[in-house]
Coordinates of C-alpha atoms in Angstrom, one line a residue:
X924 CA 89.3 58.9 48.4
X925 CA 87.8 55.6 49.1
X926 CA 84.6 54.1 50.2
X927 CA 85.7 52.3 52.9
X928 CA 85.4 53.6 56.6
X929 CA 82.4 55.2 55.1
X930 CA 80.6 56.6 58.4
X931 CA 84.0 58.7 59.1
X932 CA 85.1 59.1 55.3
X933 CA 81.2 61.1 53.5
X934 CA 80.8 64.4 52.8
X935 CA 76.9 65.7 53.1
X936 CA 76.0 69.2 52.3
X937 CA 75.8 71.6 54.4
X938 CA 72.5 73.1 52.6
X939 CA 69.5 72.8 50.1
X940 CA 72.0 73.3 47.1
X941 CA 71.1 74.1 43.9
X942 CA 72.7 72.5 41.2
X943 CA 75.8 73.7 38.7
X944 CA 76.7 76.0 42.1
X945 CA 80.3 75.9 43.1
X946 CA 80.7 74.0 46.4
X947 CA 84.0 74.2 47.6
X948 CA 86.6 76.6 47.1
X949 CA 89.9 76.5 45.5
X950 CA 91.4 73.6 47.4
X951 CA 94.9 73.0 46.7
X952 CA 97.2 69.8 47.2
X953 CA 98.8 68.9 50.2
X954 CA 101.2 66.7 47.8
X955 CA 101.2 66.5 43.4
X956 CA 103.9 65.2 41.1
X957 CA 103.9 65.8 37.1
X958 CA 104.2 62.1 34.9
X959 CA 107.7 61.8 33.9
X960 CA 106.3 62.2 29.8
X961 CA 106.1 65.7 30.5
X962 CA 108.6 67.1 33.4
X963 CA 111.1 68.6 30.6
X964 CA 107.5 70.3 29.2
X965 CA 105.7 71.7 32.1
X966 CA 106.1 73.6 35.4
X967 CA 106.0 71.4 38.1
X968 CA 104.8 73.5 40.7
X969 CA 101.6 75.2 38.6
X970 CA 101.0 72.2 35.7
X971 CA 100.7 75.6 32.8
X972 CA 103.0 74.2 29.6
X973 CA 106.5 76.5 29.7
X974 CA 106.7 79.3 26.7
X975 CA 108.8 77.9 23.8
X976 CA 109.9 73.7 25.5
X977 CA 108.6 71.9 23.2
X978 CA 106.3 67.9 24.7
X979 CA 108.0 64.9 23.9
X980 CA 105.7 61.7 24.8
X981 CA 106.1 59.4 23.1
X982 CA 109.9 59.6 22.9
X983 CA 111.8 57.6 25.8
X984 CA 114.1 60.6 27.2
X985 CA 115.7 60.2 31.0
X986 CA 114.7 61.9 33.9
X987 CA 115.7 65.1 34.7
X988 CA 117.8 65.7 38.0
X989 CA 116.5 69.1 38.8
X990 CA 113.1 69.9 37.8
X991 CA 111.6 72.8 35.7
X992 CA 109.3 76.6 35.7
X993 CA 107.4 79.0 35.1
X994 CA 109.2 81.5 36.6
X995 CA 111.0 82.8 39.9
X996 CA 107.6 82.5 42.0
X997 CA 107.2 78.5 41.1
X998 CA 110.6 78.0 41.5
X999 CA 111.5 79.5 44.5
X1000 CA 108.2 77.9 46.7
X1001 CA 108.6 74.5 44.6
X1002 CA 112.4 73.5 44.6
X1003 CA 113.2 74.5 47.8
X1004 CA 110.6 70.8 48.5
X1005 CA 112.3 69.0 45.1
X1006 CA 115.3 68.4 47.0
X1007 CA 113.8 67.7 50.8
X1008 CA 111.7 66.0 49.9
X1009 CA 114.2 64.0 48.7
X1010 CA 112.2 63.9 45.0
X1011 CA 115.3 64.8 43.6
X1012 CA 118.0 61.9 45.0
X1013 CA 115.1 60.2 43.5
X1014 CA 115.5 61.5 40.0
X1015 CA 119.2 60.8 39.9
X1016 CA 119.4 57.3 40.7
X1017 CA 115.9 56.0 39.9
X1018 CA 115.9 52.8 38.2
X1019 CA 114.5 53.4 34.0
X1020 CA 113.7 49.7 34.6
X1021 CA 110.8 50.7 37.3
X1022 CA 108.4 52.1 34.8
X1023 CA 106.5 55.8 36.0
X1024 CA 107.8 57.4 38.6
X1025 CA 105.3 60.6 39.8
X1026 CA 103.2 58.1 42.7
X1027 CA 106.5 58.3 43.9
X1028 CA 107.4 61.3 43.7
X1029 CA 103.8 62.3 45.1
X1030 CA 104.4 60.4 48.5
X1031 CA 108.1 61.6 49.1
X1032 CA 106.3 64.7 48.5
X1033 CA 103.5 63.3 51.1
X1034 CA 105.7 62.2 53.5
X1035 CA 107.8 65.6 53.6
X1036 CA 104.6 67.6 54.3
X1037 CA 103.9 65.0 57.5
X1038 CA 105.2 66.4 61.2
X1039 CA 108.4 65.6 61.9
X1040 CA 106.7 63.0 64.9
X1041 CA 104.4 60.6 62.2
X1042 CA 106.9 58.1 62.3
X1043 CA 103.7 55.1 62.6
X1044 CA 100.7 54.6 60.8
X1045 CA 97.7 54.8 63.1
X1046 CA 94.8 53.2 61.9
X1047 CA 95.7 52.9 58.8
X1048 CA 96.1 56.3 58.0
X1049 CA 98.0 58.9 57.5
X1050 CA 96.8 63.4 57.5
X1051 CA 93.4 61.9 57.7
X1052 CA 93.1 60.0 55.1
X1053 CA 93.3 56.2 54.5
X1054 CA 95.8 54.7 53.1
X1055 CA 94.0 50.9 52.3
X1056 CA 97.9 49.8 52.6
X1057 CA 96.4 46.3 54.0
X1058 CA 94.5 45.5 51.2
X1059 CA 96.6 46.3 48.7
X1060 CA 99.1 44.0 50.4
X1061 CA 97.1 41.4 50.3
X1062 CA 98.6 38.6 48.1
X1063 CA 95.7 37.6 45.8
X1064 CA 96.4 35.9 42.4
X1065 CA 96.6 39.1 39.9
X1066 CA 97.4 41.8 42.6
X1067 CA 100.8 40.1 42.4
X1068 CA 101.9 42.6 39.9
X1069 CA 100.9 45.6 42.7
X1070 CA 102.7 44.7 45.6
X1071 CA 105.7 43.5 44.1
X1072 CA 105.6 47.3 42.3
X1073 CA 104.7 48.9 46.3
X1074 CA 107.0 46.9 47.3
X1075 CA 110.1 47.7 45.4
X1076 CA 108.8 51.6 45.3
X1077 CA 109.4 52.3 48.7
X1078 CA 112.4 50.5 48.9
X1079 CA 113.2 53.3 46.0
X1080 CA 111.5 55.7 48.2
X1081 CA 113.3 54.7 51.5
X1082 CA 117.1 55.0 49.4
X1083 CA 116.5 58.4 48.2
X1084 CA 115.2 59.4 52.0
X1085 CA 118.2 58.3 53.6
X1086 CA 120.7 59.7 50.5
X1087 CA 119.0 62.6 51.6
X1088 CA 120.2 62.4 55.4
X1089 CA 123.4 61.1 53.6
X1090 CA 123.5 57.4 54.5
X1091 CA 124.4 55.2 51.8
X1092 CA 121.3 52.3 52.5
X1093 CA 117.9 52.5 54.7
X1094 CA 117.5 49.6 57.1
X1095 CA 116.3 46.5 55.1
X1096 CA 112.7 45.7 55.6
X1097 CA 112.3 49.2 57.1
X1098 CA 109.6 50.3 54.8
X1099 CA 106.0 50.5 56.8
X1100 CA 105.3 54.1 56.2
X1101 CA 107.0 54.8 52.6
X1102 CA 105.0 51.8 52.0
X1103 CA 101.9 53.7 54.1
X1104 CA 102.5 56.3 51.8
X1105 CA 103.0 55.6 48.6
X1106 CA 99.6 53.2 48.8
X1107 CA 97.9 56.6 50.4
X1108 CA 98.5 57.7 46.6
X1109 CA 97.3 55.4 44.7
X1110 CA 93.9 55.5 46.6
X1111 CA 93.4 58.8 47.3
X1112 CA 95.8 60.9 43.6
X1113 CA 93.3 61.9 41.4
X1114 CA 94.1 62.9 37.7
X1115 CA 95.4 66.4 36.6
X1116 CA 94.0 67.0 33.3
X1117 CA 94.4 70.6 31.3
X1118 CA 91.3 72.5 29.4
X1119 CA 91.8 69.9 26.4
X1120 CA 91.4 66.7 28.9
X1121 CA 94.6 65.5 28.5
X1122 CA 96.1 64.3 31.4
X1123 CA 99.3 66.2 33.5
X1124 CA 99.9 64.4 36.5
X1125 CA 98.5 63.9 39.6
X1126 CA 97.4 65.5 42.3
X1127 CA 96.4 64.3 46.4
X1128 CA 93.9 66.4 48.0
X1129 CA 92.8 66.7 51.8
X1130 CA 89.1 65.4 53.4
X1131 CA 87.7 68.6 52.2
X1132 CA 88.3 66.8 49.1
X1133 CA 89.2 62.9 49.8
X1134 CA 86.2 62.1 51.9
X1135 CA 84.4 62.2 49.3
X1136 CA 83.1 59.2 47.9
X1137 CA 82.6 57.7 44.6
X1138 CA 78.7 57.1 42.8
X1139 CA 78.5 55.9 39.0
X1140 CA 75.3 58.3 39.4
X1141 CA 76.7 61.2 41.1
X1142 CA 75.3 64.3 42.1
X1143 CA 78.8 66.6 41.8
X1144 CA 82.1 66.7 39.5
X1145 CA 85.2 68.0 39.3
X1146 CA 87.5 70.2 38.1
X1147 CA 91.1 71.8 37.8
X1148 CA 92.6 75.1 37.3
X1149 CA 96.3 75.8 36.8
X1150 CA 96.4 79.4 37.1
X1151 CA 94.8 80.8 39.8
X1152 CA 90.6 80.8 40.1
X1153 CA 88.4 83.4 38.4
X1154 CA 87.6 85.2 41.8
X1155 CA 84.4 84.2 41.0
X1156 CA 85.6 80.2 42.2
X1157 CA 88.1 81.8 44.8
X1158 CA 85.0 83.3 47.2
X1159 CA 83.0 80.7 46.5
X1160 CA 82.6 79.2 50.6
X1161 CA 82.9 75.4 52.1
X1162 CA 78.5 74.1 51.8
X1163 CA 79.9 70.3 52.5
X1164 CA 80.6 69.0 55.9
X1165 CA 81.3 65.2 57.4
X1166 CA 78.6 62.5 57.6
X1167 CA 79.8 61.1 61.0
X1168 CA 81.1 63.5 63.4
X1169 CA 82.4 61.5 66.2
X1170 CA 86.7 60.9 66.2
X1171 CA 86.9 64.1 63.8
X1172 CA 88.1 66.3 67.0
X1173 CA 91.8 66.3 65.6
X1174 CA 92.2 63.0 67.9
X1175 CA 96.0 62.3 66.4
X1176 CA 96.4 58.6 68.2
X1177 CA 93.1 57.8 65.8
X1178 CA 95.2 59.5 63.0
X1179 CA 92.3 61.4 61.8
X1180 CA 92.6 65.2 61.8
X1181 CA 88.7 67.9 61.8
X1182 CA 87.6 68.7 58.7
X1183 CA 88.9 72.9 60.2
X1184 CA 92.5 72.9 60.8
X1185 CA 92.9 70.7 56.8
X1186 CA 91.0 73.0 55.5
X1187 CA 92.3 76.2 57.2
X1188 CA 95.9 74.6 56.0
X1189 CA 95.2 73.9 52.3
X1190 CA 94.1 77.3 51.9
X1191 CA 96.9 78.7 53.3
X1192 CA 98.8 77.1 50.1
X1193 CA 99.6 78.2 46.7
X1194 CA 101.1 76.0 45.0
X1195 CA 100.1 73.0 42.8
X1196 CA 96.6 72.2 40.2
X1197 CA 93.0 74.0 43.0
X1198 CA 90.5 71.6 42.3
X1199 CA 87.0 72.9 42.9
X1200 CA 83.6 70.6 42.9
X1201 CA 80.3 71.5 41.8
X1202 CA 77.0 70.1 41.7
X1203 CA 75.5 68.3 38.7
X1204 CA 72.4 67.9 39.9
X1205 CA 70.3 69.2 43.0
X1206 CA 71.3 68.2 46.6
X1207 CA 69.8 68.5 49.7
X1208 CA 71.0 68.9 53.3
X1209 CA 72.2 66.3 54.9
X1210 CA 72.6 64.1 51.5
X1211 CA 75.5 62.9 51.0
X1212 CA 77.9 64.5 47.9
X1213 CA 79.4 62.2 45.7
X1214 CA 81.2 62.5 42.7
X1215 CA 82.9 59.5 39.9
X1216 CA 85.9 58.1 40.2
X1217 CA 85.9 56.0 37.3
X1218 CA 85.1 57.0 33.7
X1219 CA 81.0 56.9 34.1
X1220 CA 80.8 56.3 29.9
X1221 CA 81.9 52.9 30.5
X1222 CA 80.3 49.7 31.4
X1223 CA 79.4 48.1 34.6
X1224 CA 81.5 45.7 34.6
X1225 CA 84.6 47.9 33.8
X1226 CA 84.0 50.2 35.7
X1227 CA 83.5 48.0 38.9
X1228 CA 86.4 46.3 37.7
X1229 CA 88.9 49.8 38.1
X1230 CA 87.1 50.1 41.3
X1231 CA 88.7 47.1 43.0
X1232 CA 92.1 47.2 41.4
X1233 CA 92.6 51.4 42.5
X1234 CA 91.0 51.2 45.7
X1235 CA 89.8 48.2 46.7
X1236 CA 85.7 48.4 46.6
X1237 CA 83.0 47.1 45.2
X1238 CA 80.3 50.3 44.1
X1239 CA 76.7 49.8 45.7
X1240 CA 75.5 52.5 43.8
X1241 CA 71.7 53.4 42.5
X1242 CA 73.2 52.7 38.8
X1243 CA 74.8 50.6 40.1
X1244 CA 73.3 48.3 42.7
X1245 CA 69.4 47.6 39.9
X1246 CA 68.5 44.9 39.4
X1247 CA 69.1 45.3 35.8
X1248 CA 71.4 46.6 34.0
X1249 CA 69.9 50.3 33.2
X1250 CA 69.4 50.9 29.4
X1251 CA 73.1 53.2 29.3
X1252 CA 74.8 50.5 30.8
X1253 CA 73.4 47.8 29.0
X1254 CA 74.2 49.5 25.7
X1255 CA 77.3 51.0 26.1
X1256 CA 78.8 47.6 25.8
X1257 CA 75.7 45.6 23.1
X1258 CA 77.4 43.4 20.5
X1259 CA 75.9 41.3 18.4
X1260 CA 75.8 39.0 15.0
X1261 CA 75.1 42.2 12.8
X1262 CA 72.9 39.4 10.3
X1263 CA 69.9 38.3 12.4
X1264 CA 69.6 35.3 10.8
X1265 CA 72.1 33.9 12.0
X1266 CA 71.9 34.4 15.3
X1267 CA 71.2 30.7 15.2
X1268 CA 74.2 30.1 15.0
X1269 CA 75.6 31.1 18.7
X1270 CA 72.3 29.7 20.1
X1271 CA 74.5 28.4 23.3
X1272 CA 77.8 30.3 22.1
X1273 CA 77.7 32.3 24.4
X1274 CA 82.8 31.9 24.1
X1275 CA 82.7 33.4 21.0
X1276 CA 80.6 36.3 21.7
X1277 CA 83.1 36.9 24.9
X1278 CA 86.3 36.3 22.4
X1279 CA 84.7 38.6 19.8
X1280 CA 84.7 41.0 22.8
X1281 CA 87.6 40.3 24.0
X1282 CA 89.0 40.8 19.8
X1283 CA 87.1 43.7 19.6
X1284 CA 87.9 45.7 22.6
X1285 CA 91.8 44.6 21.1
X1286 CA 91.7 46.3 17.9
X1287 CA 90.1 49.5 18.9
X1288 CA 92.5 49.8 21.3
X1289 CA 95.1 48.8 19.3
X1290 CA 94.4 51.1 16.8
X1291 CA 93.9 54.2 19.4
X1292 CA 97.3 53.2 20.9
X1293 CA 99.2 53.3 18.4
X1294 CA 98.1 57.0 17.0
X1295 CA 98.4 58.5 21.0
X1296 CA 102.4 57.1 20.3
X1297 CA 102.8 57.3 16.7
X1298 CA 100.6 60.1 14.5
X1299 CA 99.7 58.1 12.3
X1300 CA 96.9 59.0 11.3
X1301 CA 95.5 58.2 8.5
X1302 CA 96.4 54.6 9.4
X1303 CA 94.3 55.1 12.6
X1304 CA 91.5 56.6 11.0
X1305 CA 91.6 53.2 8.5
X1306 CA 91.8 51.1 11.3
X1307 CA 89.0 52.0 13.2
X1308 CA 86.7 52.7 10.5
X1309 CA 87.4 49.0 9.4
X1310 CA 86.5 47.6 12.8
X1311 CA 83.2 50.0 12.9
X1312 CA 82.3 48.8 9.6
X1313 CA 83.4 45.1 8.8
X1314 CA 83.3 43.9 12.2
X1315 CA 84.5 40.2 12.5
X1316 CA 82.9 37.2 10.9
X1317 CA 82.2 34.1 13.4
X1318 CA 85.2 31.4 12.2
X1319 CA 87.7 34.7 12.6
X1320 CA 86.7 33.8 16.0
X1321 CA 86.6 29.7 16.0
X1322 CA 82.9 29.3 15.1
X1323 CA 82.6 26.9 12.8
X1324 CA 81.8 27.8 8.3
X1325 CA 78.5 28.3 7.5
X1326 CA 77.5 29.3 4.3
X1327 CA 75.3 32.7 6.0
X1328 CA 78.5 34.1 8.7
X1329 CA 77.4 36.1 11.7
X1330 CA 79.1 39.5 11.9
X1331 CA 79.7 40.6 14.5
X1332 CA 80.0 44.4 15.5
X1333 CA 79.7 47.3 17.9
X1334 CA 77.5 49.1 18.2
X1335 CA 76.8 52.5 17.7
X1336 CA 77.1 53.2 21.2
X1337 CA 79.2 51.1 22.1
X1338 CA 81.4 52.5 25.1
X1339 CA 84.4 51.4 22.2
X1340 CA 82.2 53.2 19.2
X1341 CA 82.4 56.3 21.5
X1342 CA 86.2 55.6 22.1
X1343 CA 87.0 55.7 18.7
X1344 CA 84.7 59.0 17.7
X1345 CA 86.5 60.7 19.8
X1346 CA 89.7 59.4 18.4
X1347 CA 88.9 59.4 14.7
X1348 CA 87.8 63.1 15.2
X1349 CA 91.2 63.6 16.6
X1350 CA 93.1 61.7 13.6
X1351 CA 90.9 63.6 11.2
X1352 CA 91.8 67.0 12.3
X1353 CA 95.8 66.0 12.2
X1354 CA 94.9 64.8 8.2
X1355 CA 93.8 67.9 7.3
X1356 CA 96.1 70.5 10.0
X1357 CA 99.1 68.4 7.6
X1358 CA 98.0 68.9 4.5
X1359 CA 97.1 72.0 5.0
X1360 CA 101.0 72.7 5.9
X1361 CA 102.3 70.9 3.2
X1362 CA 100.6 71.9 0.4
X1363 CA 100.3 75.2 1.5
X1364 CA 99.5 76.5 -2.4
X1365 CA 98.0 73.1 -3.9
X1366 CA 93.7 74.1 -4.0
X1367 CA 93.2 69.7 -4.4
X1368 CA 94.8 69.7 -1.7
X1369 CA 92.9 71.9 0.7
X1370 CA 89.8 70.5 -1.5
X1371 CA 91.1 67.5 0.0
X1372 CA 91.5 68.7 3.5
X1373 CA 88.6 70.5 3.6
X1374 CA 87.4 67.0 3.3
X1375 CA 88.5 66.2 5.5
X1376 CA 87.7 69.0 7.9
X1377 CA 84.1 67.1 7.3
X1378 CA 84.5 64.0 8.5
X1379 CA 85.9 64.9 11.7
X1380 CA 83.2 67.4 11.9
X1381 CA 80.7 64.7 11.1
X1382 CA 82.4 62.0 14.4
X1383 CA 82.0 65.8 16.2
X1384 CA 78.8 66.1 16.1
X1385 CA 77.4 62.5 15.9
X1386 CA 79.2 62.1 20.0
X1387 CA 78.0 65.1 20.5
X1388 CA 74.5 63.6 19.6
X1389 CA 75.5 60.1 21.3
X1390 CA 76.6 61.1 24.4
X1391 CA 73.1 63.4 24.6
X1392 CA 71.2 60.4 23.9
X1393 CA 72.9 58.1 26.8
X1394 CA 72.5 61.9 29.1
X1395 CA 68.4 61.4 28.7
X1396 CA 68.4 58.5 30.4
X1397 CA 71.3 59.4 33.2
X1398 CA 71.7 62.7 34.4
X1399 CA 75.5 62.9 35.6
X1400 CA 76.4 62.4 32.2
X1401 CA 76.0 66.3 32.2
X1402 CA 79.6 67.0 31.8
X1403 CA 80.4 64.8 29.5
X1404 CA 78.1 66.1 27.0
X1405 CA 78.7 69.8 27.8
X1406 CA 82.9 68.9 26.9
X1407 CA 81.6 67.3 23.5
X1408 CA 78.7 69.5 22.6
X1409 CA 81.6 72.6 23.1
X1410 CA 83.6 70.0 20.9
X1411 CA 81.3 70.4 18.3
X1412 CA 80.7 73.8 18.2
X1413 CA 84.6 74.0 17.9
X1414 CA 84.7 71.9 14.8
X1415 CA 82.0 73.0 13.2
X1416 CA 83.5 77.0 13.7
X1417 CA 86.8 74.8 12.0
X1418 CA 84.8 73.9 8.8
X1419 CA 82.1 77.0 8.5
X1420 CA 85.5 79.3 9.2
X1421 CA 87.3 77.6 6.8
X1422 CA 89.5 79.2 3.5
X1423 CA 88.8 77.0 1.6
X1424 CA 85.1 77.8 0.8
X1425 CA 86.7 80.4 -1.4
X1426 CA 88.6 77.9 -4.1
X1427 CA 84.8 76.7 -4.5
X1428 CA 82.8 80.2 -4.9
X1429 CA 86.9 80.8 -7.6
X1430 CA 85.6 77.3 -9.2
X1431 CA 82.3 79.1 -10.2
X1432 CA 80.8 76.8 -7.0
X1433 CA 78.1 79.3 -4.3
X1434 CA 79.1 78.9 -1.4
X1435 CA 78.3 80.5 2.3
X1436 CA 79.1 84.4 3.0
X1437 CA 80.6 84.2 6.5
X1438 CA 80.1 87.8 7.4
X1439 CA 76.2 88.0 7.3
X1440 CA 74.6 88.7 10.7
X1441 CA 74.4 85.5 13.3
X1442 CA 71.0 86.7 13.1
X1443 CA 69.6 85.3 9.7
X1444 CA 70.7 82.2 11.0
X1445 CA 70.0 81.8 14.2
X1446 CA 66.9 79.4 14.0
X1447 CA 63.5 82.2 14.3
X1448 CA 61.4 78.7 16.0
X1449 CA 62.7 78.3 19.1
X1450 CA 63.0 80.4 21.7
X1451 CA 66.3 79.6 23.2
X1452 CA 69.0 82.8 23.3
X1453 CA 65.6 84.7 24.4
X1454 CA 65.4 82.1 27.6
X1455 CA 69.4 81.9 27.3
X1456 CA 69.1 85.9 28.5
X1457 CA 66.2 85.7 30.7
X1458 CA 68.8 83.1 32.5
X1459 CA 71.6 85.6 32.4
X1460 CA 70.1 88.5 33.9
X1461 CA 68.7 86.6 36.7
X1462 CA 71.8 84.3 37.6
X1463 CA 72.6 80.9 37.6
X1464 CA 69.3 78.4 36.3
X1465 CA 67.7 75.5 38.0
X1466 CA 67.8 71.8 36.9
X1467 CA 63.9 72.4 35.4
X1468 CA 65.5 75.1 33.3
X1469 CA 68.6 72.5 31.8
X1470 CA 65.1 70.2 31.0
X1471 CA 63.4 72.5 28.8
X1472 CA 66.0 74.0 26.9
X1473 CA 67.3 70.8 26.5
X1474 CA 65.0 69.4 24.8
X1475 CA 63.7 72.6 22.6
X1476 CA 67.9 72.9 22.0
X1477 CA 67.9 69.3 20.5
X1478 CA 64.6 69.1 18.7
X1479 CA 66.7 72.1 16.9
X1480 CA 69.6 71.3 15.8
X1481 CA 67.9 67.7 14.7
X1482 CA 65.7 69.9 12.3
X1483 CA 69.1 71.5 10.5
X1484 CA 71.0 68.1 11.5
X1485 CA 69.3 66.5 9.1
X1486 CA 69.2 68.5 6.0
X1487 CA 73.3 68.7 6.3
X1488 CA 74.3 65.6 7.9
X1489 CA 74.3 63.7 4.3
X1490 CA 76.6 66.3 3.0
X1491 CA 79.2 65.6 6.4
X1492 CA 79.5 62.1 6.0
X1493 CA 80.5 61.7 1.7
X1494 CA 83.0 59.2 1.2
X1495 CA 82.6 58.0 4.9
X1496 CA 82.0 54.5 4.5
X1497 CA 81.1 53.8 8.1
X1498 CA 78.6 57.4 8.6
X1499 CA 76.5 55.9 5.5
X1500 CA 74.9 53.5 8.2
X1501 CA 74.4 56.5 10.6
X1502 CA 70.8 57.7 9.9
X1503 CA 71.0 60.7 12.1
X1504 CA 72.9 61.3 14.5
X1505 CA 70.9 63.7 17.5
X1506 CA 68.1 61.1 17.4
X1507 CA 68.6 57.3 17.3
X1508 CA 65.5 55.8 16.8
X1509 CA 66.7 54.2 13.5
X1510 CA 68.6 51.8 15.8
X1511 CA 64.9 50.4 16.9
X1512 CA 64.5 49.9 13.3
X1513 CA 64.7 46.6 11.2
X1514 CA 63.9 48.9 7.7
X1515 CA 66.8 49.0 4.7
X1516 CA 69.9 50.6 6.2
X1517 CA 70.7 52.2 2.9
X1518 CA 71.8 55.8 3.0
X1519 CA 71.6 59.3 1.8
X1520 CA 73.4 59.5 -2.0
X1521 CA 75.2 61.9 -2.7
X1522 CA 76.6 63.2 -5.8
X1523 CA 79.9 64.0 -6.6
X1524 CA 82.7 64.9 -5.3
X1525 CA 83.2 69.0 -3.8
X1526 CA 87.0 68.1 -6.1
X1527 CA 84.0 68.5 -9.4
X1528 CA 83.9 70.7 -11.9
X1529 CA 81.2 70.4 -11.8
X1530 CA 77.8 71.4 -9.6
X1531 CA 77.8 69.8 -6.2
X1532 CA 74.5 68.8 -5.3
X1533 CA 73.9 67.3 -2.5
X1534 CA 70.3 64.5 -2.9
X1535 CA 68.7 64.0 0.4
X1536 CA 65.4 63.2 1.3
X1537 CA 63.4 65.9 1.3
X1538 CA 64.8 66.7 -2.6
X1539 CA 68.6 68.2 -3.7
X1540 CA 70.8 71.1 -2.4
X1541 CA 73.8 72.5 -3.6
X1542 CA 77.1 73.3 -1.3
X1543 CA 76.1 76.5 -1.0
X1544 CA 73.4 75.5 1.0
X1545 CA 74.9 72.6 2.7
X1546 CA 77.2 75.5 3.7
X1547 CA 75.0 77.9 4.3
X1548 CA 73.2 74.2 6.9
X1549 CA 76.4 74.3 8.9
X1550 CA 77.1 78.1 9.8
X1551 CA 73.1 77.7 11.1
X1552 CA 73.9 74.5 13.4
X1553 CA 76.8 76.2 14.5
X1554 CA 75.0 79.2 15.1
X1555 CA 72.7 77.6 17.3
X1556 CA 75.0 74.8 19.3
X1557 CA 76.7 78.2 19.6
X1558 CA 74.2 80.5 21.0
X1559 CA 72.0 78.3 23.5
X1560 CA 72.7 75.2 24.8
X1561 CA 76.1 75.5 23.9
X1562 CA 76.5 78.3 26.1
X1563 CA 74.0 77.8 28.8
X1564 CA 76.1 74.7 29.4
X1565 CA 79.3 76.3 29.5
X1566 CA 77.8 79.2 32.2
X1567 CA 76.9 76.2 34.2
X1568 CA 80.5 74.0 33.6
X1569 CA 83.0 77.4 33.1
X1570 CA 86.3 75.0 32.6
X1571 CA 84.6 71.7 33.1
X1572 CA 86.8 68.8 32.7
X1573 CA 86.1 65.4 33.4

């Protein structure tokens, strides 16, 4: 996908489209490949996990020459392409020092799918898609590493293709077509994710998808299907058309093929992960359809840098072209001295603020990377929470020693904070699971596991609330909001349904009986369930429905969360400064930052009570509130958004 040559490469609404509609049928890819780390654990044809095959993401293994498949059908349909495209020959001779091979393998598969007459690159296009070769190969400063990879990658691809034909080596410097195909993959490929958000590989799709341009405030999103799409998606029709008609009549000399030809070709294929585009805002007839090429929860400068690095364009969407930073972009990059009294020390010292941002970024990213590579969850939790809580001292950044040292801390809604919350949800969950596995018969360890699950649920709730807060200013974040609320519901479900509560009962501490009917816990002060049932009865919802239900949902969840938040965050030094994970008005006040006080730990044999702003209540009441919060998440907006965006993963 590229913003370049916009007149020939954009898609617009064929008709008026309401939000929450599929605007394309499931589109098969023109080319696709798994990332190297999944070649042994996933099917190379449909990207589904293989039965009884472990994943080895952290152990360097030699690349397999033969790919793995989940079924005879996948093997029969894909293995001929594996050999005919020279992918097999590339893997057999691939230099381990070159790194990831998925982009080269996808480029080889793409080249094989081209007509035999395609020996040149007319107007910088192949199969109607822009290659961006001239821009990507421009030798300008920091691009030299990318240029070298493209040149070397094309040489490796050409050698594999010659090997397939029985030749020893390609003619020297005759790699133009391979360079163009590799640049096309780098420009047009999208990362394919599974339902958990894990990136499995890449895929290149035809013009009906790849001609959709980027916006940081898009009106559409997309999701993948690794298995057969449901009937409702399969029956969807193409509701978007090219924005410019000239040059679209299959002109081979111009390298631009008709959209109808590609739609037919795409729909006749069955291999690879399929993609469906869905509206997240109302789209008028003739209005340009846009999706996001980058993470919308990144600040403007980072988005612009990534877009230029990958696609060689500068985004000029509404969000980016605003004369002042939008509220969301401002808050996503907010770093300031924790001590406002010491802010005068920093007058004219922007270099230290820049240094703080760079250092905080390195610390957070290093801790996350170490966790993903080693799986050391406890160390990850400590490092991330220490950085979130303590920040960096002025003198650590090279500033002069002062009696009142300012401390640079990330704003709770900074994009690095959000990344840290996401990782902490996972790390605490892993720690709880490991404890239950290693010490299955020890009550003390079971209680500790409940504590860890409690903290995981708290971070999950904070992540959902923080993203929803940003969504209220930037509606295009709705897909992220849907995913995080569903994640919060799953974390609360894990916590509320834990068998460890029975240990509390055994020790004489009251706890909720989860066999109570759902109606007992559904909030009686709101009408969300009735509205949700009405939406299901009358069909798809309108955007005004979502706005109204979103507001009512927040009011409902906020009321319950205020009762149980202190219980959830007990023992977490960082979360104690978060007064409310849903309603963030406390961020703008200078009131005393002391937080709720929670009495004894769950391990205590005494009756455990929580002392909050509205009095005290027992573990039993905390458990009931958790369960009530879970039910409201499950029965109201969580299900509503799930209905609108089934299986959406951005």
